[in-house]
Amino acid sequence: MMRFKKLNISFLLLILMGVLAGPLWAEHNTKIVVKAVLASQGSEYMDPRLSSLTEELQSVFRYSSYRLLSENRMELAMRETGTVSLPEDRVLKITPLQITGNRVELLLVILKKKKEVFQTVSQLLNHSSIIVGGPKYKDGYLLFNISASF
Amino acid sequence: MKMDHNFCDPAVLSRFLDKELGPDEHSRIDKHLKYCPACQKVLRANQCISTFLRAGLEKELSHADVEDFEERVFDRIQRKGVPWWMKLRALFISKKFYVPAAAMATVLILLFSVVRRPAPEPGPSAIINSFKGDVASVMILETRKSHQTILWFNENLMSGDDNGEI
Protein backbone atom coordinates (compact mmCIF):
# COMPACT_ATOMS: atom_id res chain seq x y z
CA MET A 1 0.00 0.00 0.00
CA MET A 2 2.82 2.39 0.93
CA ARG A 3 4.71 1.44 -2.24
CA PHE A 4 1.60 2.14 -4.30
CA LYS A 5 1.26 5.58 -2.70
CA LYS A 6 4.92 6.42 -3.35
CA LEU A 7 4.55 5.40 -7.01
CA ASN A 8 1.42 7.54 -7.31
CA ILE A 9 3.15 10.58 -5.83
CA SER A 10 6.12 10.17 -8.18
CA PHE A 11 3.81 9.84 -11.16
CA LEU A 12 1.85 12.97 -10.26
CA LEU A 13 5.06 14.94 -9.71
CA LEU A 14 6.28 13.87 -13.15
CA ILE A 15 3.03 15.09 -14.70
CA LEU A 16 3.34 18.39 -12.81
CA MET A 17 6.92 18.85 -13.99
CA GLY A 18 5.92 18.05 -17.55
CA VAL A 19 3.11 20.59 -17.53
CA LEU A 20 5.27 23.33 -16.04
CA ALA A 21 8.44 22.61 -17.96
CA GLY A 22 6.72 21.91 -21.29
CA PRO A 23 7.21 25.43 -22.69
CA LEU A 24 10.99 25.09 -22.22
CA TRP A 25 11.37 22.65 -25.09
CA ALA A 26 8.34 23.84 -27.07
CA GLU A 27 9.14 25.43 -30.40
CA HIS A 28 9.07 29.24 -30.21
CA ASN A 29 6.36 30.83 -32.28
CA THR A 30 6.49 34.59 -32.58
CA LYS A 31 3.30 36.55 -32.05
CA ILE A 32 3.24 39.61 -34.27
CA VAL A 33 0.85 42.57 -34.14
CA VAL A 34 0.94 45.17 -36.90
CA LYS A 35 -0.94 48.44 -36.39
CA ALA A 36 -1.24 50.84 -39.30
CA VAL A 37 -1.64 54.40 -38.00
CA LEU A 38 -2.37 57.64 -39.84
CA ALA A 39 -0.55 60.56 -38.21
CA SER A 40 -1.66 63.99 -39.39
CA GLN A 41 -1.80 67.65 -38.51
CA GLY A 42 -5.61 67.87 -38.70
CA SER A 43 -8.00 68.39 -35.84
CA GLU A 44 -6.70 66.92 -32.62
CA TYR A 45 -7.63 63.26 -32.29
CA MET A 46 -6.03 60.50 -30.25
CA ASP A 47 -7.38 57.08 -31.04
CA PRO A 48 -8.15 55.43 -27.66
CA ARG A 49 -6.81 52.12 -29.02
CA LEU A 50 -3.41 53.76 -29.39
CA SER A 51 -3.19 55.44 -25.99
CA SER A 52 0.17 54.02 -24.94
CA LEU A 53 1.67 54.41 -28.42
CA THR A 54 0.59 58.02 -29.00
CA GLU A 55 2.17 59.07 -25.71
CA GLU A 56 5.49 57.78 -27.01
CA LEU A 57 5.02 59.22 -30.49
CA GLN A 58 4.21 62.67 -29.16
CA SER A 59 7.65 62.82 -27.56
CA VAL A 60 9.17 62.65 -31.07
CA PHE A 61 6.58 63.86 -33.62
CA ARG A 62 4.49 66.99 -33.76
CA TYR A 63 1.31 65.51 -35.23
CA SER A 64 -1.99 66.35 -33.58
CA SER A 65 -3.99 63.39 -34.78
CA TYR A 66 -3.28 59.67 -34.55
CA ARG A 67 -5.86 57.35 -36.06
CA LEU A 68 -5.70 53.53 -36.14
CA LEU A 69 -6.41 52.33 -39.69
CA SER A 70 -5.97 48.60 -39.26
CA GLU A 71 -4.67 45.98 -36.86
CA ASN A 72 -3.37 42.57 -37.90
CA ARG A 73 -2.29 39.72 -35.65
CA MET A 74 -0.37 36.63 -36.65
CA GLU A 75 1.68 33.85 -35.12
CA LEU A 76 4.70 32.83 -37.11
CA ALA A 77 7.16 29.98 -36.80
CA MET A 78 10.84 30.59 -37.51
CA ARG A 79 11.45 31.32 -41.23
CA GLU A 80 7.71 31.55 -41.84
CA THR A 81 6.60 34.71 -43.65
CA GLY A 82 3.47 36.62 -42.76
CA THR A 83 1.94 39.23 -45.03
CA VAL A 84 -0.02 42.32 -44.09
CA SER A 85 -1.87 44.48 -46.58
CA LEU A 86 -1.32 48.19 -46.05
CA PRO A 87 -2.92 51.26 -47.64
CA GLU A 88 -2.23 52.21 -51.28
CA ASP A 89 -1.29 48.76 -52.51
CA ARG A 90 1.52 48.39 -50.00
CA VAL A 91 2.43 45.06 -48.47
CA LEU A 92 4.50 44.33 -45.38
CA LYS A 93 6.20 40.94 -45.20
CA ILE A 94 7.48 39.76 -41.83
CA THR A 95 9.74 36.76 -41.28
CA PRO A 96 11.15 35.78 -37.87
CA LEU A 97 14.70 34.53 -38.45
CA GLN A 98 15.99 33.53 -35.04
CA ILE A 99 15.78 34.25 -31.33
CA THR A 100 18.90 35.55 -29.66
CA GLY A 101 18.57 36.00 -25.91
CA ASN A 102 15.59 38.25 -25.31
CA ARG A 103 15.38 39.50 -28.89
CA VAL A 104 13.80 38.09 -32.04
CA GLU A 105 15.45 38.84 -35.36
CA LEU A 106 12.86 39.94 -37.90
CA LEU A 107 13.19 40.43 -41.63
CA LEU A 108 10.82 43.22 -42.66
CA VAL A 109 10.13 43.87 -46.33
CA ILE A 110 7.88 46.65 -47.61
CA LEU A 111 6.56 46.48 -51.15
CA LYS A 112 4.53 49.02 -53.08
CA LYS A 113 2.67 47.86 -56.17
CA LYS A 114 4.61 44.56 -55.94
CA LYS A 115 7.94 46.43 -56.10
CA GLU A 116 10.25 46.20 -53.10
CA VAL A 117 10.70 49.55 -51.38
CA PHE A 118 13.14 48.34 -48.75
CA GLN A 119 14.05 45.45 -46.54
CA THR A 120 15.57 45.53 -43.08
CA VAL A 121 16.72 43.03 -40.52
CA SER A 122 16.18 44.18 -36.96
CA GLN A 123 16.46 42.57 -33.56
CA LEU A 124 13.32 43.30 -31.61
CA LEU A 125 13.07 43.00 -27.84
CA ASN A 126 10.51 40.52 -26.55
CA HIS A 127 7.16 42.25 -25.84
CA SER A 128 8.40 45.35 -27.61
CA SER A 129 7.87 47.10 -30.93
CA ILE A 130 9.44 49.00 -33.79
CA ILE A 131 7.72 51.84 -35.60
CA VAL A 132 8.27 52.07 -39.33
CA GLY A 133 6.99 55.29 -40.87
CA GLY A 134 7.28 57.72 -43.71
CA PRO A 135 4.87 57.07 -46.58
CA LYS A 136 2.58 60.01 -47.32
CA TYR A 137 -1.11 59.11 -47.15
CA LYS A 138 -4.15 61.38 -47.43
CA ASP A 139 -3.44 64.43 -45.30
CA GLY A 140 -0.74 62.80 -43.19
CA TYR A 141 1.81 60.02 -42.92
CA LEU A 142 1.60 56.32 -42.35
CA LEU A 143 3.20 54.67 -39.34
CA PHE A 144 3.40 50.91 -38.92
CA ASN A 145 3.78 49.74 -35.34
CA ILE A 146 5.18 46.20 -35.41
CA SER A 147 5.31 44.44 -32.05
CA ALA A 148 6.61 40.97 -31.34
CA SER A 149 6.48 38.53 -28.44
CA PHE A 150 7.65 34.96 -28.11
CA MET B 1 -35.97 13.04 57.62
CA LYS B 2 -34.21 15.08 55.02
CA MET B 3 -31.32 12.61 55.10
CA ASP B 4 -33.77 9.69 54.60
CA HIS B 5 -35.21 11.35 51.46
CA ASN B 6 -31.71 11.65 50.02
CA PHE B 7 -30.99 7.99 50.74
CA CYS B 8 -34.24 6.97 49.05
CA ASP B 9 -33.14 8.47 45.77
CA PRO B 10 -33.23 5.67 43.08
CA ALA B 11 -30.19 7.19 41.32
CA VAL B 12 -28.15 6.94 44.55
CA LEU B 13 -29.37 3.37 45.03
CA SER B 14 -28.36 2.53 41.47
CA ARG B 15 -24.86 3.93 42.09
CA PHE B 16 -24.77 1.93 45.35
CA LEU B 17 -25.53 -1.24 43.39
CA ASP B 18 -22.83 -0.44 40.83
CA LYS B 19 -20.33 0.26 43.64
CA GLU B 20 -19.78 3.77 42.38
CA LEU B 21 -20.22 5.52 45.75
CA GLY B 22 -17.44 6.62 48.09
CA PRO B 23 -16.76 4.48 51.20
CA ASP B 24 -18.57 6.86 53.62
CA GLU B 25 -21.65 7.22 51.48
CA HIS B 26 -21.67 3.50 50.73
CA SER B 27 -21.69 2.68 54.46
CA ARG B 28 -24.43 5.29 55.11
CA ILE B 29 -26.67 3.74 52.41
CA ASP B 30 -25.89 0.29 53.73
CA LYS B 31 -27.10 1.31 57.19
CA HIS B 32 -30.16 3.05 55.77
CA LEU B 33 -31.17 -0.06 53.78
CA LYS B 34 -31.48 -2.08 56.97
CA TYR B 35 -34.37 0.16 58.15
CA CYS B 36 -35.98 1.20 54.79
CA PRO B 37 -38.25 -1.45 53.15
CA ALA B 38 -38.97 0.82 50.17
CA CYS B 39 -35.29 1.10 49.31
CA GLN B 40 -34.80 -2.62 49.88
CA LYS B 41 -37.57 -3.25 47.34
CA VAL B 42 -36.01 -0.89 44.76
CA LEU B 43 -32.59 -2.44 45.30
CA ARG B 44 -33.93 -5.97 44.87
CA ALA B 45 -35.69 -4.96 41.65
CA ASN B 46 -32.49 -3.39 40.32
CA GLN B 47 -30.49 -6.48 41.26
CA CYS B 48 -32.98 -8.69 39.42
CA ILE B 49 -32.81 -6.59 36.25
CA SER B 50 -29.02 -6.50 36.39
CA THR B 51 -28.72 -10.25 36.91
CA PHE B 52 -31.20 -10.97 34.13
CA LEU B 53 -29.41 -8.67 31.64
CA ARG B 54 -25.95 -9.99 32.48
CA ALA B 55 -27.08 -13.60 32.16
CA GLY B 56 -28.84 -12.95 28.84
CA LEU B 57 -25.84 -11.08 27.40
CA GLU B 58 -23.39 -13.80 28.44
CA LYS B 59 -25.64 -16.45 26.91
CA GLU B 60 -25.88 -14.58 23.59
CA LEU B 61 -22.14 -13.91 23.49
CA SER B 62 -21.39 -17.58 24.09
CA HIS B 63 -23.45 -18.44 20.98
CA ALA B 64 -21.91 -15.71 18.79
CA ASP B 65 -18.93 -16.62 16.57
CA VAL B 66 -17.00 -13.36 16.80
CA GLU B 67 -14.05 -14.64 14.80
CA ASP B 68 -16.30 -15.73 11.93
CA PHE B 69 -18.05 -12.35 11.96
CA GLU B 70 -14.73 -10.50 11.88
CA GLU B 71 -13.49 -12.69 9.03
CA ARG B 72 -16.64 -12.05 6.98
CA VAL B 73 -16.36 -8.27 7.45
CA PHE B 74 -12.69 -8.21 6.34
CA ASP B 75 -13.49 -10.46 3.40
CA ARG B 76 -16.27 -8.14 2.28
CA ILE B 77 -14.03 -5.07 2.54
CA GLN B 78 -11.29 -6.76 0.51
CA ARG B 79 -13.70 -7.93 -2.20
CA LYS B 80 -15.33 -4.53 -2.56
CA GLY B 81 -12.04 -2.64 -2.39
CA VAL B 82 -11.66 1.12 -1.99
CA PRO B 83 -12.90 3.12 -4.99
CA TRP B 84 -10.19 4.94 -7.08
CA TRP B 85 -11.61 8.36 -6.31
CA MET B 86 -11.32 7.65 -2.59
CA LYS B 87 -7.65 6.72 -3.07
CA LEU B 88 -7.09 9.86 -5.16
CA ARG B 89 -8.84 12.04 -2.61
CA ALA B 90 -6.83 10.49 0.20
CA LEU B 91 -3.66 11.12 -1.80
CA PHE B 92 -4.49 14.77 -2.50
CA ILE B 93 -5.40 15.56 1.08
CA SER B 94 -2.27 13.81 2.26
CA LYS B 95 0.68 15.94 3.34
CA LYS B 96 2.87 13.44 1.52
CA PHE B 97 1.47 14.78 -1.75
CA TYR B 98 0.90 18.47 -1.39
CA VAL B 99 4.03 19.40 0.54
CA PRO B 100 6.48 18.02 -2.09
CA ALA B 101 4.15 19.16 -4.91
CA ALA B 102 4.04 22.70 -3.55
CA ALA B 103 7.81 22.73 -3.08
CA MET B 104 8.35 21.44 -6.62
CA ALA B 105 5.90 23.98 -8.07
CA THR B 106 7.65 26.82 -6.21
CA VAL B 107 11.06 25.74 -7.51
CA LEU B 108 9.76 25.46 -11.08
CA ILE B 109 7.96 28.81 -10.95
CA LEU B 110 11.11 30.49 -9.65
CA LEU B 111 13.16 28.76 -12.34
CA PHE B 112 10.76 29.90 -15.05
CA SER B 113 10.61 33.46 -13.78
CA VAL B 114 14.40 33.60 -14.09
CA VAL B 115 14.79 31.63 -17.34
CA ARG B 116 11.74 32.83 -19.26
CA ARG B 117 11.48 36.45 -18.18
CA PRO B 118 14.85 38.09 -17.89
CA ALA B 119 15.07 41.60 -16.57
CA PRO B 120 14.25 44.21 -19.23
CA GLU B 121 17.34 45.16 -21.14
CA PRO B 122 18.27 48.79 -21.33
CA GLY B 123 18.63 50.18 -24.83
CA PRO B 124 16.45 50.50 -27.91
CA SER B 125 13.42 48.34 -28.51
CA ALA B 126 14.92 47.32 -31.86
CA ILE B 127 18.47 47.10 -33.18
CA ILE B 128 18.66 47.65 -36.92
CA ASN B 129 21.15 45.14 -38.31
CA SER B 130 20.77 45.96 -41.99
CA PHE B 131 18.77 48.18 -44.32
CA LYS B 132 18.58 47.90 -48.09
CA GLY B 133 16.22 49.69 -50.44
CA ASP B 134 15.40 52.35 -53.00
CA VAL B 135 14.49 55.17 -50.68
CA ALA B 136 15.54 58.80 -50.75
CA SER B 137 16.47 58.91 -47.09
CA VAL B 138 16.17 56.95 -43.89
CA MET B 139 16.39 57.99 -40.25
CA ILE B 140 16.55 55.93 -37.10
CA LEU B 141 15.01 57.62 -34.06
CA GLU B 142 14.27 56.60 -30.50
CA THR B 143 11.49 57.77 -28.19
CA ARG B 144 12.56 59.27 -24.88
CA LYS B 145 10.50 57.30 -22.41
CA SER B 146 10.55 53.67 -23.48
CA HIS B 147 13.31 53.83 -26.13
CA GLN B 148 11.00 52.75 -28.94
CA THR B 149 12.94 52.53 -32.19
CA ILE B 150 11.47 54.43 -35.13
CA LEU B 151 12.58 53.77 -38.69
CA TRP B 152 11.51 56.74 -40.80
CA PHE B 153 11.99 56.54 -44.55
CA ASN B 154 11.33 58.83 -47.50
CA GLU B 155 9.58 56.59 -49.99
CA ASN B 156 9.67 58.75 -53.15
CA LEU B 157 13.20 58.46 -54.41
CA MET B 158 12.66 60.19 -57.77
CA SER B 159 9.68 62.53 -57.18
CA GLY B 160 11.50 64.87 -54.86
CA ASP B 161 8.34 65.32 -52.76
CA ASP B 162 8.89 66.54 -49.25
CA ASN B 163 7.94 63.16 -47.92
CA GLY B 164 10.17 62.98 -44.92
CA GLU B 165 8.64 65.79 -42.93
CA ILE B 166 8.49 65.01 -39.23
XYZ file of C-alpha atoms in Angstrom:
316
model
C 0.000 0.000 0.000
C 2.818 2.395 0.933
C 4.706 1.437 -2.239
C 1.604 2.137 -4.298
C 1.263 5.578 -2.696
C 4.921 6.424 -3.354
C 4.551 5.402 -7.009
C 1.419 7.537 -7.312
C 3.155 10.577 -5.831
C 6.125 10.171 -8.179
C 3.809 9.837 -11.164
C 1.847 12.971 -10.256
C 5.055 14.942 -9.709
C 6.281 13.867 -13.154
C 3.032 15.087 -14.705
C 3.338 18.386 -12.815
C 6.919 18.851 -13.993
C 5.915 18.052 -17.553
C 3.106 20.594 -17.533
C 5.270 23.330 -16.035
C 8.442 22.613 -17.957
C 6.721 21.907 -21.288
C 7.208 25.434 -22.688
C 10.990 25.092 -22.215
C 11.371 22.651 -25.087
C 8.335 23.837 -27.067
C 9.142 25.432 -30.401
C 9.072 29.241 -30.213
C 6.362 30.833 -32.275
C 6.493 34.590 -32.577
C 3.295 36.546 -32.051
C 3.244 39.613 -34.267
C 0.853 42.568 -34.141
C 0.944 45.174 -36.899
C -0.942 48.444 -36.392
C -1.243 50.841 -39.302
C -1.637 54.402 -37.998
C -2.373 57.637 -39.839
C -0.553 60.559 -38.214
C -1.660 63.993 -39.390
C -1.798 67.654 -38.513
C -5.608 67.867 -38.704
C -7.998 68.394 -35.844
C -6.701 66.923 -32.617
C -7.633 63.259 -32.287
C -6.033 60.497 -30.253
C -7.380 57.079 -31.037
C -8.154 55.433 -27.658
C -6.813 52.118 -29.021
C -3.412 53.759 -29.393
C -3.195 55.443 -25.993
C 0.172 54.017 -24.943
C 1.666 54.408 -28.420
C 0.586 58.017 -29.003
C 2.171 59.068 -25.712
C 5.489 57.779 -27.012
C 5.016 59.225 -30.494
C 4.214 62.666 -29.156
C 7.650 62.823 -27.559
C 9.171 62.654 -31.065
C 6.581 63.856 -33.624
C 4.491 66.994 -33.763
C 1.314 65.511 -35.227
C -1.992 66.350 -33.583
C -3.990 63.385 -34.784
C -3.277 59.672 -34.553
C -5.861 57.347 -36.065
C -5.702 53.531 -36.139
C -6.405 52.330 -39.694
C -5.969 48.601 -39.264
C -4.669 45.983 -36.862
C -3.369 42.575 -37.899
C -2.292 39.724 -35.655
C -0.374 36.630 -36.649
C 1.681 33.850 -35.119
C 4.704 32.828 -37.108
C 7.159 29.984 -36.797
C 10.843 30.586 -37.514
C 11.452 31.325 -41.235
C 7.707 31.554 -41.839
C 6.597 34.708 -43.647
C 3.466 36.616 -42.758
C 1.938 39.228 -45.033
C -0.022 42.325 -44.086
C -1.875 44.483 -46.583
C -1.323 48.191 -46.045
C -2.919 51.262 -47.639
C -2.230 52.214 -51.276
C -1.287 48.763 -52.506
C 1.524 48.386 -50.000
C 2.432 45.061 -48.466
C 4.499 44.333 -45.383
C 6.200 40.944 -45.198
C 7.476 39.760 -41.831
C 9.741 36.759 -41.277
C 11.149 35.785 -37.868
C 14.696 34.534 -38.453
C 15.985 33.532 -35.039
C 15.780 34.251 -31.333
C 18.896 35.549 -29.655
C 18.568 36.001 -25.910
C 15.589 38.252 -25.306
C 15.377 39.496 -28.893
C 13.803 38.095 -32.038
C 15.450 38.837 -35.357
C 12.859 39.941 -37.902
C 13.191 40.429 -41.633
C 10.824 43.218 -42.661
C 10.125 43.866 -46.330
C 7.877 46.649 -47.614
C 6.562 46.478 -51.151
C 4.533 49.021 -53.079
C 2.667 47.856 -56.168
C 4.608 44.558 -55.940
C 7.944 46.426 -56.098
C 10.246 46.201 -53.100
C 10.695 49.548 -51.378
C 13.142 48.344 -48.748
C 14.048 45.446 -46.538
C 15.567 45.531 -43.079
C 16.720 43.034 -40.518
C 16.176 44.180 -36.961
C 16.462 42.573 -33.562
C 13.319 43.301 -31.610
C 13.074 42.996 -27.837
C 10.515 40.515 -26.552
C 7.159 42.249 -25.842
C 8.401 45.348 -27.610
C 7.873 47.095 -30.933
C 9.442 49.001 -33.792
C 7.717 51.836 -35.595
C 8.266 52.069 -39.330
C 6.986 55.287 -40.871
C 7.284 57.724 -43.706
C 4.869 57.067 -46.579
C 2.581 60.011 -47.318
C -1.114 59.110 -47.153
C -4.154 61.375 -47.432
C -3.436 64.431 -45.297
C -0.736 62.801 -43.189
C 1.806 60.025 -42.921
C 1.602 56.325 -42.350
C 3.197 54.669 -39.342
C 3.404 50.911 -38.917
C 3.783 49.739 -35.343
C 5.184 46.197 -35.413
C 5.312 44.443 -32.054
C 6.607 40.973 -31.337
C 6.475 38.532 -28.442
C 7.655 34.956 -28.107
C -35.969 13.038 57.616
C -34.211 15.075 55.024
C -31.321 12.611 55.098
C -33.767 9.690 54.596
C -35.208 11.355 51.461
C -31.712 11.654 50.024
C -30.993 7.989 50.736
C -34.241 6.969 49.051
C -33.137 8.474 45.769
C -33.230 5.670 43.083
C -30.188 7.193 41.321
C -28.153 6.938 44.552
C -29.365 3.373 45.028
C -28.359 2.529 41.472
C -24.860 3.931 42.086
C -24.771 1.930 45.354
C -25.533 -1.236 43.391
C -22.833 -0.440 40.835
C -20.327 0.255 43.641
C -19.779 3.771 42.384
C -20.216 5.524 45.754
C -17.440 6.622 48.092
C -16.758 4.475 51.198
C -18.567 6.861 53.622
C -21.645 7.222 51.481
C -21.671 3.501 50.732
C -21.694 2.678 54.455
C -24.434 5.287 55.114
C -26.672 3.740 52.407
C -25.888 0.291 53.727
C -27.098 1.313 57.190
C -30.161 3.048 55.766
C -31.165 -0.064 53.780
C -31.480 -2.076 56.974
C -34.373 0.160 58.149
C -35.981 1.200 54.794
C -38.249 -1.449 53.154
C -38.972 0.821 50.169
C -35.286 1.099 49.307
C -34.798 -2.615 49.884
C -37.569 -3.248 47.336
C -36.005 -0.886 44.761
C -32.589 -2.440 45.301
C -33.927 -5.967 44.866
C -35.694 -4.962 41.654
C -32.491 -3.385 40.320
C -30.486 -6.478 41.256
C -32.977 -8.693 39.424
C -32.809 -6.589 36.253
C -29.024 -6.499 36.389
C -28.721 -10.250 36.914
C -31.195 -10.973 34.133
C -29.409 -8.669 31.639
C -25.952 -9.992 32.481
C -27.078 -13.602 32.160
C -28.836 -12.952 28.839
C -25.842 -11.075 27.402
C -23.392 -13.795 28.444
C -25.643 -16.447 26.912
C -25.877 -14.583 23.585
C -22.140 -13.913 23.491
C -21.386 -17.578 24.093
C -23.453 -18.440 20.979
C -21.909 -15.712 18.795
C -18.929 -16.617 16.575
C -17.005 -13.355 16.795
C -14.049 -14.645 14.798
C -16.298 -15.729 11.928
C -18.053 -12.350 11.962
C -14.726 -10.500 11.882
C -13.491 -12.694 9.027
C -16.635 -12.052 6.982
C -16.357 -8.268 7.451
C -12.692 -8.209 6.342
C -13.485 -10.464 3.396
C -16.270 -8.139 2.277
C -14.027 -5.072 2.543
C -11.291 -6.763 0.508
C -13.700 -7.927 -2.202
C -15.326 -4.528 -2.562
C -12.044 -2.638 -2.391
C -11.656 1.121 -1.986
C -12.895 3.122 -4.993
C -10.189 4.942 -7.080
C -11.608 8.356 -6.308
C -11.322 7.653 -2.587
C -7.654 6.719 -3.067
C -7.089 9.862 -5.165
C -8.836 12.038 -2.608
C -6.832 10.485 0.196
C -3.656 11.115 -1.802
C -4.495 14.771 -2.501
C -5.396 15.564 1.077
C -2.268 13.815 2.256
C 0.679 15.938 3.337
C 2.867 13.437 1.515
C 1.474 14.784 -1.751
C 0.905 18.466 -1.386
C 4.034 19.396 0.545
C 6.481 18.016 -2.095
C 4.152 19.159 -4.914
C 4.039 22.704 -3.551
C 7.811 22.726 -3.085
C 8.351 21.439 -6.624
C 5.905 23.984 -8.072
C 7.648 26.822 -6.212
C 11.061 25.736 -7.514
C 9.762 25.463 -11.079
C 7.963 28.808 -10.951
C 11.113 30.491 -9.647
C 13.164 28.757 -12.340
C 10.761 29.904 -15.051
C 10.610 33.457 -13.785
C 14.400 33.599 -14.089
C 14.786 31.634 -17.344
C 11.741 32.833 -19.262
C 11.485 36.453 -18.175
C 14.848 38.092 -17.892
C 15.065 41.601 -16.572
C 14.247 44.207 -19.225
C 17.338 45.157 -21.142
C 18.270 48.792 -21.332
C 18.627 50.180 -24.826
C 16.453 50.501 -27.906
C 13.421 48.338 -28.514
C 14.917 47.320 -31.864
C 18.473 47.105 -33.178
C 18.660 47.655 -36.924
C 21.150 45.137 -38.308
C 20.768 45.957 -41.990
C 18.766 48.184 -44.319
C 18.580 47.897 -48.093
C 16.221 49.693 -50.443
C 15.397 52.355 -53.005
C 14.487 55.170 -50.684
C 15.537 58.801 -50.751
C 16.470 58.907 -47.087
C 16.168 56.953 -43.893
C 16.394 57.986 -40.253
C 16.551 55.926 -37.097
C 15.007 57.620 -34.062
C 14.266 56.596 -30.497
C 11.488 57.769 -28.189
C 12.565 59.274 -24.876
C 10.502 57.301 -22.410
C 10.552 53.672 -23.475
C 13.312 53.830 -26.133
C 11.000 52.754 -28.945
C 12.936 52.526 -32.186
C 11.473 54.432 -35.132
C 12.582 53.771 -38.686
C 11.514 56.736 -40.800
C 11.989 56.544 -44.545
C 11.327 58.826 -47.500
C 9.577 56.592 -49.990
C 9.674 58.746 -53.146
C 13.203 58.458 -54.415
C 12.656 60.194 -57.767
C 9.683 62.533 -57.184
C 11.495 64.868 -54.863
C 8.339 65.321 -52.755
C 8.886 66.537 -49.255
C 7.943 63.161 -47.916
C 10.166 62.977 -44.917
C 8.637 65.787 -42.928
C 8.488 65.015 -39.230
